[in-house]
Amino acid sequence: MSAAFRWRMLLPSKRIIACLDVKAGRVVKGVRFEGHIDAGDPAECAARYRDEGADEIVIYDITASAERRTIDYFWLAGIARALDIPLAVAGGIRTLDQAIACLEHGADKVSINSPALERPELIEEIARVAGSQCVVVGVDSRAIEGEWMTHQYTGSAETMRRTPRRMLDWIAEAQARGAGEIVLNCMDQDGVRAGYDIAQLNAARALLSIPLIASGGAGAAAHFVDVFRGTEVSGALAAGIFHSGAVRIGDVKHAMRSAGLEVRP
């Protein structure tokens, strides 16, 4: 039995994940990582999405890596105490000690992106101590001259840079090093609300036996139906449409149930 087939047999209900991009202590939203505007208080947003039925919350301190710092643990603990759903955090986590501190202060998972590209051994170090289920590798990918290429420091247009790594090569390496989940953010779709990048997600899914989360492009409840029908992703993440109130998590789950897709209550 192939790894991919075993993965499909164990496939759980599809997850709807609300993402909070945080800058200077506030939730922000932008388009293709630019033009950020204020979208509210992180704790209040997280509680609202919990009440609306989010299956998971992800909090990204989007400038932490570029500013060479990590997330504020006590601020994290305050948010974690208010939640009874899984919480993943990201933001400048460069060492095993920092990852463990995030877990000890209430996070269920740590998500590493730019620091993992800087030093891929970090994936193995965290997985060895905390378990692969706690290690998410975030990947920011953009199509350049016919190749999907990974990018670093995407919290602002000023710090963003392309790396030499092909996205497909990098996700395969991340999985081999012990990542328990990949969040693939398709940068060309980010914030434009035109739907998820089905082709890119399918290319990534074909290489992986661990869960893959779709990110970038949600603009309507129907886009979640499309990505779950068109790919074998385990979850779909969105930010701006939830912050603006254009689409509520309950609307997404209703659309999915109406389409015959299994979702959590």
XYZ file of C-alpha atoms in Angstrom:
265
model
C 0.000 0.000 0.000
C 1.487 3.346 -1.019
C 2.084 6.153 1.463
C -0.276 8.394 -0.497
C -3.031 5.777 -0.368
C -2.581 5.242 3.384
C -2.761 9.017 3.842
C -6.052 9.193 1.959
C -7.541 6.371 4.054
C -6.746 8.311 7.228
C -7.952 11.653 5.863
C -9.926 13.534 8.578
C -12.625 16.142 8.156
C -11.478 19.176 6.242
C -10.159 21.963 8.463
C -11.059 25.636 8.161
C -8.208 27.691 9.577
C -8.355 31.376 10.442
C -5.030 33.172 10.103
C -4.095 36.301 12.018
C -1.179 38.197 10.477
C 0.120 40.385 13.300
C 2.307 43.469 12.949
C 3.216 45.728 15.888
C 0.668 43.915 18.048
C -2.283 44.358 15.680
C -3.927 42.099 13.108
C -3.307 43.419 9.601
C -4.476 42.505 6.128
C -2.939 43.280 2.771
C -2.771 42.262 -0.882
C 0.202 40.198 -2.042
C 1.981 41.085 1.194
C 1.707 44.848 0.632
C -0.525 47.727 1.754
C -1.287 46.368 5.231
C -4.223 47.948 7.040
C -5.388 47.442 10.619
C -7.912 44.641 11.156
C -8.230 44.529 14.929
C -6.918 43.136 18.194
C -5.440 39.602 17.932
C -7.112 38.228 21.072
C -10.512 39.591 20.059
C -10.170 38.243 16.509
C -9.069 34.820 17.726
C -12.016 34.582 20.137
C -14.461 35.656 17.427
C -13.215 33.028 14.987
C -13.343 30.382 17.693
C -16.984 31.270 18.318
C -17.747 31.220 14.584
C -16.493 27.640 14.319
C -12.859 27.840 13.212
C -11.125 24.480 13.525
C -7.765 26.090 14.191
C -6.172 29.503 14.650
C -2.794 30.487 13.228
C -1.009 33.595 14.455
C 1.898 34.945 12.411
C 4.064 37.755 13.712
C 4.880 38.727 10.144
C 7.855 41.007 10.783
C 9.600 38.964 13.489
C 11.971 37.053 11.197
C 13.107 40.114 9.281
C 13.566 42.011 12.556
C 15.596 39.121 14.027
C 13.307 38.589 17.013
C 10.697 36.066 18.025
C 7.117 36.145 19.241
C 6.258 37.544 22.694
C 5.619 34.444 24.827
C 3.471 36.120 27.466
C 1.303 37.767 24.827
C 0.967 34.326 23.250
C -0.035 32.785 26.595
C -2.825 35.319 27.028
C -4.338 34.402 23.669
C -3.883 30.659 24.224
C -5.747 30.781 27.543
C -8.835 32.103 25.766
C -8.932 29.319 23.164
C -10.107 25.720 23.265
C -9.135 24.916 19.670
C -5.648 24.236 18.285
C -3.346 27.235 18.050
C -0.295 27.438 15.794
C 2.186 30.289 16.042
C 4.927 31.634 13.815
C 7.344 34.485 13.999
C 11.118 34.386 14.139
C 11.347 30.959 15.787
C 15.016 30.208 15.129
C 16.000 27.796 17.897
C 14.718 24.694 19.622
C 14.479 26.623 22.895
C 12.270 29.260 21.291
C 10.008 26.602 19.797
C 9.662 24.820 23.142
C 8.911 28.139 24.856
C 6.048 28.719 22.402
C 4.643 25.275 23.179
C 5.034 25.817 26.917
C 3.135 29.103 26.647
C 0.099 27.535 25.015
C 0.783 26.896 21.349
C -0.111 23.459 20.018
C 2.171 23.808 16.988
C 5.015 26.019 15.871
C 5.263 27.125 12.270
C 8.686 27.933 10.853
C 9.342 29.534 7.495
C 12.295 31.865 6.904
C 14.354 30.420 9.810
C 13.926 26.918 8.365
C 15.206 28.141 5.010
C 18.181 29.713 6.790
C 18.938 26.512 8.710
C 16.931 23.437 7.622
C 18.291 21.378 10.544
C 15.901 23.345 12.761
C 13.042 21.186 11.481
C 14.769 18.026 12.683
C 15.719 19.512 16.036
C 12.157 20.502 16.907
C 10.630 17.286 15.559
C 13.082 15.154 17.551
C 12.139 16.793 20.860
C 8.515 17.887 20.429
C 7.345 15.434 17.753
C 6.586 16.006 14.093
C 2.950 16.752 14.917
C 4.113 20.044 16.463
C 6.181 21.166 13.473
C 4.574 23.099 10.635
C 6.704 24.410 7.796
C 5.264 27.464 6.093
C 6.239 27.991 2.471
C 5.752 31.224 0.527
C 5.837 30.407 -3.175
C 5.660 32.535 -6.307
C 5.836 31.561 -9.987
C 8.976 32.936 -11.643
C 9.955 32.019 -15.199
C 7.927 28.837 -15.131
C 9.108 27.643 -11.707
C 7.483 27.951 -8.270
C 10.191 29.528 -6.129
C 10.301 29.960 -2.365
C 10.561 33.403 -0.776
C 11.767 34.645 2.611
C 10.910 37.549 4.918
C 7.557 38.127 3.278
C 6.157 40.253 6.101
C 6.740 43.377 4.023
C 7.663 44.300 0.482
C 10.886 45.913 1.723
C 12.318 42.750 3.277
C 10.904 40.103 0.924
C 13.403 38.187 -1.172
C 13.463 35.209 -3.511
C 15.549 32.200 -2.510
C 17.288 29.764 -4.893
C 15.052 26.913 -3.727
C 12.311 25.499 -5.910
C 9.135 25.117 -3.883
C 8.715 21.447 -4.814
C 12.267 20.606 -3.775
C 11.901 22.463 -0.506
C 8.641 20.845 0.628
C 10.069 17.391 -0.122
C 13.138 18.205 1.976
C 11.036 19.651 4.800
C 8.986 16.470 4.949
C 12.125 14.304 4.960
C 13.540 16.357 7.825
C 10.492 15.728 10.006
C 7.863 18.365 9.267
C 4.410 17.186 10.265
C 2.503 19.600 8.044
C 3.118 22.027 5.188
C 1.260 25.308 4.752
C 1.686 26.378 1.145
C 0.988 30.051 0.624
C 0.650 30.801 -3.081
C 1.845 34.394 -3.096
C 0.437 35.406 -6.465
C -3.037 34.635 -5.112
C -2.564 36.214 -1.698
C -5.234 38.777 -0.870
C -6.671 38.988 -4.385
C -9.665 36.765 -3.511
C -9.757 34.953 -6.836
C -9.548 31.428 -5.426
C -6.788 29.055 -4.391
C -4.041 27.955 -6.797
C -5.320 24.460 -7.560
C -2.511 23.537 -9.968
C 0.252 24.460 -7.541
C -1.446 22.711 -4.633
C -1.894 19.513 -6.653
C 1.767 19.563 -7.665
C 2.749 19.873 -4.009
C 0.266 17.248 -2.827
C 1.724 14.691 -5.232
C 5.060 14.856 -3.389
C 3.782 14.691 0.171
C 2.474 12.059 2.553
C 1.889 14.586 5.365
C -0.999 17.063 5.571
C -0.942 20.025 3.187
C -2.778 23.263 3.993
C -3.880 25.640 1.229
C -3.230 29.342 1.730
C -3.683 32.388 -0.462
C -6.658 33.370 -2.604
C -9.897 32.741 -0.703
C -12.530 35.296 -1.594
C -15.828 33.410 -1.291
C -17.243 30.358 0.446
C -17.281 28.615 -2.930
C -13.485 28.847 -3.120
C -13.197 26.494 -0.153
C -15.491 24.022 -1.891
C -13.376 24.328 -5.037
C -10.072 23.678 -3.273
C -11.359 20.660 -1.368
C -12.988 19.195 -4.473
C -10.030 19.980 -6.715
C -7.184 18.901 -4.427
C -6.458 16.576 -1.525
C -5.464 19.296 0.917
C -6.279 18.679 4.577
C -7.285 22.240 5.325
C -7.698 25.706 3.888
C -6.463 28.857 5.540
C -7.808 32.368 5.072
C -7.308 35.764 6.643
C -8.614 38.878 4.901
C -12.088 37.632 4.023
C -12.714 36.685 7.651
C -11.285 39.954 9.005
C -13.485 42.054 6.736
C -16.622 40.030 7.475
C -17.144 39.445 3.760
C -17.358 35.721 4.506
C -17.939 34.080 7.861
C -16.627 30.691 8.886
C -20.190 29.453 9.339
C -20.925 30.385 5.724
C -17.914 28.365 4.580
C -18.949 25.285 6.534
C -22.522 25.542 5.295
C -21.320 25.708 1.691
C -19.068 22.717 2.246
C -21.809 20.604 3.825
C -24.146 21.530 0.975
C -21.463 20.287 -1.437
C -21.259 16.962 0.384
C -17.906 17.649 2.031
C -17.244 16.459 5.567
C -16.564 19.263 8.028
C -16.305 19.481 11.779
C -19.255 20.897 13.740
